[in-house]
mmCIF file of C-alpha atoms in Angstrom:
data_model
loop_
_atom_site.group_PDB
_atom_site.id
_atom_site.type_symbol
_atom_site.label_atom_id
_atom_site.label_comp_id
_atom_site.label_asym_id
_atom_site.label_seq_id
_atom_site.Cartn_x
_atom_site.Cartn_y
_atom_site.Cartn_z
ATOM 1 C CA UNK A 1 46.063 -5.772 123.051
ATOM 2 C CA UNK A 2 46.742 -5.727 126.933
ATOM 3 C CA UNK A 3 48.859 -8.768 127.881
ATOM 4 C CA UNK A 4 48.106 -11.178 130.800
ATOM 5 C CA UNK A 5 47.646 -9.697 133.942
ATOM 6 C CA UNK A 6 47.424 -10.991 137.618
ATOM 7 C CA UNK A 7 46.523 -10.017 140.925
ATOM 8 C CA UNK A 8 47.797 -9.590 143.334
ATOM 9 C CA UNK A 9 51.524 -9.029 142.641
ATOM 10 C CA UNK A 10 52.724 -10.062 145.881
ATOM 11 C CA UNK A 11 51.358 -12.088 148.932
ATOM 12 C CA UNK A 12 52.144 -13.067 152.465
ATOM 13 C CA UNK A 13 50.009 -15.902 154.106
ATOM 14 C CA UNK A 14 50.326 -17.675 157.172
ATOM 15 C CA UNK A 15 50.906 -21.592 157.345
ATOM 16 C CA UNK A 16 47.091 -23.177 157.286
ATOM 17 C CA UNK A 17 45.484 -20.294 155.500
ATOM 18 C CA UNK A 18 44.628 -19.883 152.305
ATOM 19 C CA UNK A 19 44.953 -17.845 149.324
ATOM 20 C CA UNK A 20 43.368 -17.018 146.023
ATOM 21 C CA UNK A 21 45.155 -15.772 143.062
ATOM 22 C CA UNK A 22 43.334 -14.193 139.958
ATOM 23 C CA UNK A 23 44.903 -14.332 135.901
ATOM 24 C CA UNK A 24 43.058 -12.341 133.032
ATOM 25 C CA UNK A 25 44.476 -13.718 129.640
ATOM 26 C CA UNK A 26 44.597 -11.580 126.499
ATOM 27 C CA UNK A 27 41.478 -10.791 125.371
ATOM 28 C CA UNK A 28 40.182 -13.604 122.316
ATOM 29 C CA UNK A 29 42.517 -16.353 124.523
ATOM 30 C CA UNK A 30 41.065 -19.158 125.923
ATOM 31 C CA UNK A 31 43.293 -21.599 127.359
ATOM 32 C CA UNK A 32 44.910 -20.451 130.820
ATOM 33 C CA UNK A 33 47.488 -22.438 132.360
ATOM 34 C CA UNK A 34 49.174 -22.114 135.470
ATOM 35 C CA UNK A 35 52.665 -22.833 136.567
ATOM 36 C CA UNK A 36 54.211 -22.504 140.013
ATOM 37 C CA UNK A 37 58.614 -21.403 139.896
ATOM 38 C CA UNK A 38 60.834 -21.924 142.590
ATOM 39 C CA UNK A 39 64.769 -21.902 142.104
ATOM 40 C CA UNK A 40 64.776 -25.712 143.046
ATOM 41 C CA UNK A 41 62.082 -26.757 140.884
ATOM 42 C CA UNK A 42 61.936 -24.400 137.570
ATOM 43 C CA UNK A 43 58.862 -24.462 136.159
ATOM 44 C CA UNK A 44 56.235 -26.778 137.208
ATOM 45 C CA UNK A 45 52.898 -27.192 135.459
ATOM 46 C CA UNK A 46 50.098 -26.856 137.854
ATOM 47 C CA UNK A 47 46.619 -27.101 135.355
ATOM 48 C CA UNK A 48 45.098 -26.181 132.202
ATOM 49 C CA UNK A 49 41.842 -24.520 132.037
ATOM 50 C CA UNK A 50 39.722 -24.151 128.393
ATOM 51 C CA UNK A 51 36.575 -23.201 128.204
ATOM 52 C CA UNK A 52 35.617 -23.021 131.940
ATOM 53 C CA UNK A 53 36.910 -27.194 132.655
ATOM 54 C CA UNK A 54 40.013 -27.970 133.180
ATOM 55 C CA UNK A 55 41.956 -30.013 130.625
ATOM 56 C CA UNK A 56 44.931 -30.990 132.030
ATOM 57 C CA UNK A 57 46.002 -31.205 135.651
ATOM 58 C CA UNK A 58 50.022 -31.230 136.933
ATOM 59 C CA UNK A 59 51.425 -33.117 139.606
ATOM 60 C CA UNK A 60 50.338 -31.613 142.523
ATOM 61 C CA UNK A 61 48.138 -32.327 145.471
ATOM 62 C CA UNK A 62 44.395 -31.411 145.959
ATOM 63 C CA UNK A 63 45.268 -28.232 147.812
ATOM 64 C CA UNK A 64 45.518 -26.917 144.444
ATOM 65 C CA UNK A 65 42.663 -25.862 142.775
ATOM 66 C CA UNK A 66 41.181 -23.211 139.900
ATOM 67 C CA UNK A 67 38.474 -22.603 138.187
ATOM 68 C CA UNK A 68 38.060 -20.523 134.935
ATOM 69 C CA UNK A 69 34.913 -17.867 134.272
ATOM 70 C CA UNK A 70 32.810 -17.358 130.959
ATOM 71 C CA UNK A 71 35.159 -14.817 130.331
ATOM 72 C CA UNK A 72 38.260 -16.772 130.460
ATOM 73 C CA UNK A 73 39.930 -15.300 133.656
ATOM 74 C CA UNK A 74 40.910 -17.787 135.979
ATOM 75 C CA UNK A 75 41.570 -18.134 139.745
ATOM 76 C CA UNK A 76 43.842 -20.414 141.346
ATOM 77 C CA UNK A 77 43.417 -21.622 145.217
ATOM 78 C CA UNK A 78 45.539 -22.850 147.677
ATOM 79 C CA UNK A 79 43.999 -23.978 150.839
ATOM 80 C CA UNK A 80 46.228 -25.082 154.238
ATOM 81 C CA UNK A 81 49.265 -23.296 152.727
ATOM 82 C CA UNK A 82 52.657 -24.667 153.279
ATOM 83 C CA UNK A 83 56.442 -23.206 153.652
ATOM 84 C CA UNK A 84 57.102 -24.495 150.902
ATOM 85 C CA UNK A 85 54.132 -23.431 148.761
ATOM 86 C CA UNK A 86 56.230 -20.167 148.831
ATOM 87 C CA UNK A 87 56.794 -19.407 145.018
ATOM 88 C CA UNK A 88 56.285 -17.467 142.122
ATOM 89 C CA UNK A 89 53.191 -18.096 140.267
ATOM 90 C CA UNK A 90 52.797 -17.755 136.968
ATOM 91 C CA UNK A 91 49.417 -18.338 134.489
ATOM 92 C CA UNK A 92 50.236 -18.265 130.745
ATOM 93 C CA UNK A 93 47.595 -17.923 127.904
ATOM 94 C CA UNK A 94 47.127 -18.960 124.493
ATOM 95 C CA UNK A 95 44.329 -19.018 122.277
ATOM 96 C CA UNK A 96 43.302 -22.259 122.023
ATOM 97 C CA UNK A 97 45.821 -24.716 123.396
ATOM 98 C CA UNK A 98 47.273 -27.279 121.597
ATOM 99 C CA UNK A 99 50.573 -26.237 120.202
ATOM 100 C CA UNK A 100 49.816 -22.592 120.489
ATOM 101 C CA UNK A 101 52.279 -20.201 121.726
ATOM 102 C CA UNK A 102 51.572 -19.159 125.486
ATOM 103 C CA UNK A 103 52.020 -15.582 126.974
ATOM 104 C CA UNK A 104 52.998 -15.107 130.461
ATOM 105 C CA UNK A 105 51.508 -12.818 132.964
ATOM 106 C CA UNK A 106 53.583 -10.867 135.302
ATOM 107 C CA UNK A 107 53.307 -13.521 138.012
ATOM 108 C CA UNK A 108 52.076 -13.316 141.803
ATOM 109 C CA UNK A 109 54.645 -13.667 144.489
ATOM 110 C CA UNK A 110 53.875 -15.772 147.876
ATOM 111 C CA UNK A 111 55.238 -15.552 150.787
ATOM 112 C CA UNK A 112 54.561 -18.426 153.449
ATOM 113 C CA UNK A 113 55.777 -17.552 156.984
ATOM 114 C CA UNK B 1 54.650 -37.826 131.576
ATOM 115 C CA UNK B 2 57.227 -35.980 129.486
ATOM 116 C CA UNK B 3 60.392 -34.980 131.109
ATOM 117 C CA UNK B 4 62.613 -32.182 129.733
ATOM 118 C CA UNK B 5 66.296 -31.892 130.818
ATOM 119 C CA UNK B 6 68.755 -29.195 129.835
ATOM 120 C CA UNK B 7 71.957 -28.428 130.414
ATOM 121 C CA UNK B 8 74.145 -26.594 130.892
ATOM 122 C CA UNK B 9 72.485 -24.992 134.124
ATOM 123 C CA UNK B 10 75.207 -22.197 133.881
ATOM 124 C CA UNK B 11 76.937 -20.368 130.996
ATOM 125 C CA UNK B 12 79.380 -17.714 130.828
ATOM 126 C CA UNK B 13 80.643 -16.429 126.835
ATOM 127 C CA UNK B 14 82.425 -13.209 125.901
ATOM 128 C CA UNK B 15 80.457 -10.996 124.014
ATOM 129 C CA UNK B 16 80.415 -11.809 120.340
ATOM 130 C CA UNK B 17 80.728 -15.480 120.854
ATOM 131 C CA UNK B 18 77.817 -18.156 120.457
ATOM 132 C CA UNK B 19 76.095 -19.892 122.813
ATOM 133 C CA UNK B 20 74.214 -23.228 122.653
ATOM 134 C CA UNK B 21 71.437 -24.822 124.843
ATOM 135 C CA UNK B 22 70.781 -27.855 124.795
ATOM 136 C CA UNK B 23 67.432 -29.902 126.038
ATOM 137 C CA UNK B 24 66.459 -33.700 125.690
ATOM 138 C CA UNK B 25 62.992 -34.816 125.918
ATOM 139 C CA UNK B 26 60.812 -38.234 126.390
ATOM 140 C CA UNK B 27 57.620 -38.656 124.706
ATOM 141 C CA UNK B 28 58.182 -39.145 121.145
ATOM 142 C CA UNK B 29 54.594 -37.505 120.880
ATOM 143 C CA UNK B 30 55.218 -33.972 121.670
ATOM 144 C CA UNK B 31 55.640 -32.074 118.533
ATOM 145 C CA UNK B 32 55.965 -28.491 119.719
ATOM 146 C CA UNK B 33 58.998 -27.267 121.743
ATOM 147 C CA UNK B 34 59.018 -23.708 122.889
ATOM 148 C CA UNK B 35 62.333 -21.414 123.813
ATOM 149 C CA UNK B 36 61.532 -18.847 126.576
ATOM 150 C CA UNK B 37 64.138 -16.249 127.959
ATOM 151 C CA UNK B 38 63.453 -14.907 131.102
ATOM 152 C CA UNK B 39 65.273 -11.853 132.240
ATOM 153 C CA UNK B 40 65.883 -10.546 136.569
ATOM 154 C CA UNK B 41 62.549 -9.816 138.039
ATOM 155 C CA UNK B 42 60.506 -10.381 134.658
ATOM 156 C CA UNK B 43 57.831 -12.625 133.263
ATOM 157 C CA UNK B 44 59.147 -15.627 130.863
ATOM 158 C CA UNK B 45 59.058 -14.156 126.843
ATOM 159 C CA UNK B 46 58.773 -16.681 124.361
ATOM 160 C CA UNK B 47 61.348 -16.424 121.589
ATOM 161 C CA UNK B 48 61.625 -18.724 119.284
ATOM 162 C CA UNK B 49 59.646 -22.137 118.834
ATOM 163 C CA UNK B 50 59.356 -25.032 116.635
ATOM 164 C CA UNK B 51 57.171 -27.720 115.401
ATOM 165 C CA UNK B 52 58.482 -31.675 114.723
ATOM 166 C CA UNK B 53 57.691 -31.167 111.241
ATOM 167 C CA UNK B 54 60.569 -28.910 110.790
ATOM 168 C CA UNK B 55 64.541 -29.421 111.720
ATOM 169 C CA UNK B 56 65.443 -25.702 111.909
ATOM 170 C CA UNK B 57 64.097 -22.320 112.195
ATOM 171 C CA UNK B 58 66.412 -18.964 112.580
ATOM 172 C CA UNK B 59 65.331 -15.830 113.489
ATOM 173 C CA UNK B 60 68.085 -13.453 113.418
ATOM 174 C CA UNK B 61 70.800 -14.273 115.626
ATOM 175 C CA UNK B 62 68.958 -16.908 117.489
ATOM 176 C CA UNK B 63 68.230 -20.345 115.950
ATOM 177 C CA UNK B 64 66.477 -23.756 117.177
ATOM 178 C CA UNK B 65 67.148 -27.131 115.489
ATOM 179 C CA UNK B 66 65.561 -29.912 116.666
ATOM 180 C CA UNK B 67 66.143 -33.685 115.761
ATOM 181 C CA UNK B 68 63.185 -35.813 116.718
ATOM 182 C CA UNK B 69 64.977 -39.497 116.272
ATOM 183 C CA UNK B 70 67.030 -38.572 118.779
ATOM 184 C CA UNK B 71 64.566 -36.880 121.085
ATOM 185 C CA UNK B 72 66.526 -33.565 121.426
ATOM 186 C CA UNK B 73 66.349 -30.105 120.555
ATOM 187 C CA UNK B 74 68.528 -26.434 120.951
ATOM 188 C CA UNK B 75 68.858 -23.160 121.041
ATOM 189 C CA UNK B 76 71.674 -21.116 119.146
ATOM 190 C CA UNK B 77 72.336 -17.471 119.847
ATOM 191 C CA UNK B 78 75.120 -16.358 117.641
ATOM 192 C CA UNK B 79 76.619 -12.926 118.033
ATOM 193 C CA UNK B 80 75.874 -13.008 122.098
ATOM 194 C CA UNK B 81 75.672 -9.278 123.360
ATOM 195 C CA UNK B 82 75.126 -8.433 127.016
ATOM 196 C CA UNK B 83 71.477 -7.668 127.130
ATOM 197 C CA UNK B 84 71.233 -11.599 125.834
ATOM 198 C CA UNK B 85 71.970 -12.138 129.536
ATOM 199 C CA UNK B 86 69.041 -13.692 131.344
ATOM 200 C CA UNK B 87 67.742 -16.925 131.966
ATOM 201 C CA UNK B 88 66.507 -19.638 129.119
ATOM 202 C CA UNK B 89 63.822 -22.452 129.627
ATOM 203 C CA UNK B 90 63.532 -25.080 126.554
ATOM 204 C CA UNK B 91 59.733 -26.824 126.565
ATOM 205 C CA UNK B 92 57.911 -29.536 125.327
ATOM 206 C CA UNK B 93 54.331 -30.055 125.074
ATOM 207 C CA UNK B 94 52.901 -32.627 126.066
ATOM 208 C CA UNK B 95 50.804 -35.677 123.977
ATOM 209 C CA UNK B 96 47.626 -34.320 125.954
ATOM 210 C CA UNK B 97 44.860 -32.458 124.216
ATOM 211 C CA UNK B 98 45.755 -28.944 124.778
ATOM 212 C CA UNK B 99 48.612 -27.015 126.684
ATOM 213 C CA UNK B 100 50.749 -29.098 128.857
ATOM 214 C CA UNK B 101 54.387 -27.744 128.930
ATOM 215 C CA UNK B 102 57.250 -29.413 130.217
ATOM 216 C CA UNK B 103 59.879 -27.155 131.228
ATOM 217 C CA UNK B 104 63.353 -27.543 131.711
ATOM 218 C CA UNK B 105 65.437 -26.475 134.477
ATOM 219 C CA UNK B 106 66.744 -23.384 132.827
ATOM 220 C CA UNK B 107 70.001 -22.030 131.929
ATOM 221 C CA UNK B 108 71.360 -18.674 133.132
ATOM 222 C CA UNK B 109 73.366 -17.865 130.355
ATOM 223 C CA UNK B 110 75.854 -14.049 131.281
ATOM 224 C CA UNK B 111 77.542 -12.285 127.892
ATOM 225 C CA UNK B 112 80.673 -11.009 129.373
ATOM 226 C CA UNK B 113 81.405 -7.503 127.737
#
């Protein structure tokens, strides 16, 4: 089976744009998550998406937003980008959820100047 | 919400020695604490995980025990050789329905040869 992609790899925005990033899981998963890693931070959960509706939602303000398809590939948005929304983005997926083990995709990189 | 810490956040050992992670957690709910090792420029790989309804689980030279009473959990690599070297995030998943990891802060862990 092909393992989780995303697009694009790597990104530079602008402060106040915004940007949209794209995660296919492995095919038969249906629970994507996304995370956002910066040295400072580590690993910080961003949402849950199962079944097109999102199950569980980080921390983090309203900027931040995805959606998931029929097919389970999922989208993240950021809108009015920050400096410090510069990070490495990661979406993991698992089958169903719940205790399952997660497999990370490759990760988008973005850059804001 | 959960909160994961870990320590140490740096760890040197000579090849052939062991090394040991450790992470504390919060919510006595979570029952399923992941190990992911996450090399230069790569995506995080799981490696090893276990469930609250089990103390230890070994898979070759790495091992996880986990003591719920106490709320903590780690990771035992025994045998260290230099391609070990990477960075290692403990997780906990949180009471929610579905995934919701809590990640620690990460330890870079470098085998010396």
């Amino acid at each position: 089976k092909a393992g989780v992609t995303q697009t694009p790899r790597y990104l530079i925005k602008t402060r106040g744009q915004q940007v949209t990033l794209s995660c296919s899981p492995i095919s038969g998963h249906r629970s994507v998550s996304w995370y956002q890693q910066t040295p400072g931070q580590g690993l910080q959960f961003l949402f849950e998406y199962f079944s097109e509706t999102q199950r569980n939602k980080g921390n983090f303000p309203g900027r931040f937003s995805g959606r998931q398809f029929s097919n389970s590939r999922s989208e993240m948005n950021v809108s009015t980008l920050e400096l410090g929304d510069s990070a490495l983005y990661l979406c993991a997926s698992s089958l169903n959820g719940g205790g399952g083990e997660q497999y990370f995709g490759p990760g988008t990189r973005l850059t804001v100047t | 919400g959960e909160n994961v810490e870990q320590h140490p956040s740096t760890l040197s050992v000579q090849e052939g020695d062991s090394a040991v992670i450790k992470c504390t957690y919060s919510d006595s709910a979570s029952n399923y604490f992941p190990w992911y090792k996450q090399e230069l420029g790569k995506r995080p790989q799981l490696i090893i995980d276990i469930r609250s309804n089990v103390g230890e689980k070994k898979d070759q030279r790495i091992a996880v025990t986990l003591n719920k009473t106490a709320k903590h959990f780690s990771l035992h690599i025994t045998e260290t050789q230099p391609e070990d070297s990477a960075v290692y995030f403990c997780a906990a998943e949180g009471s929610n329905t579905g995934n919701q990891f809590y990640f620690g802060t990460g330890t870079s862990l470098t085998v010396i040869p």
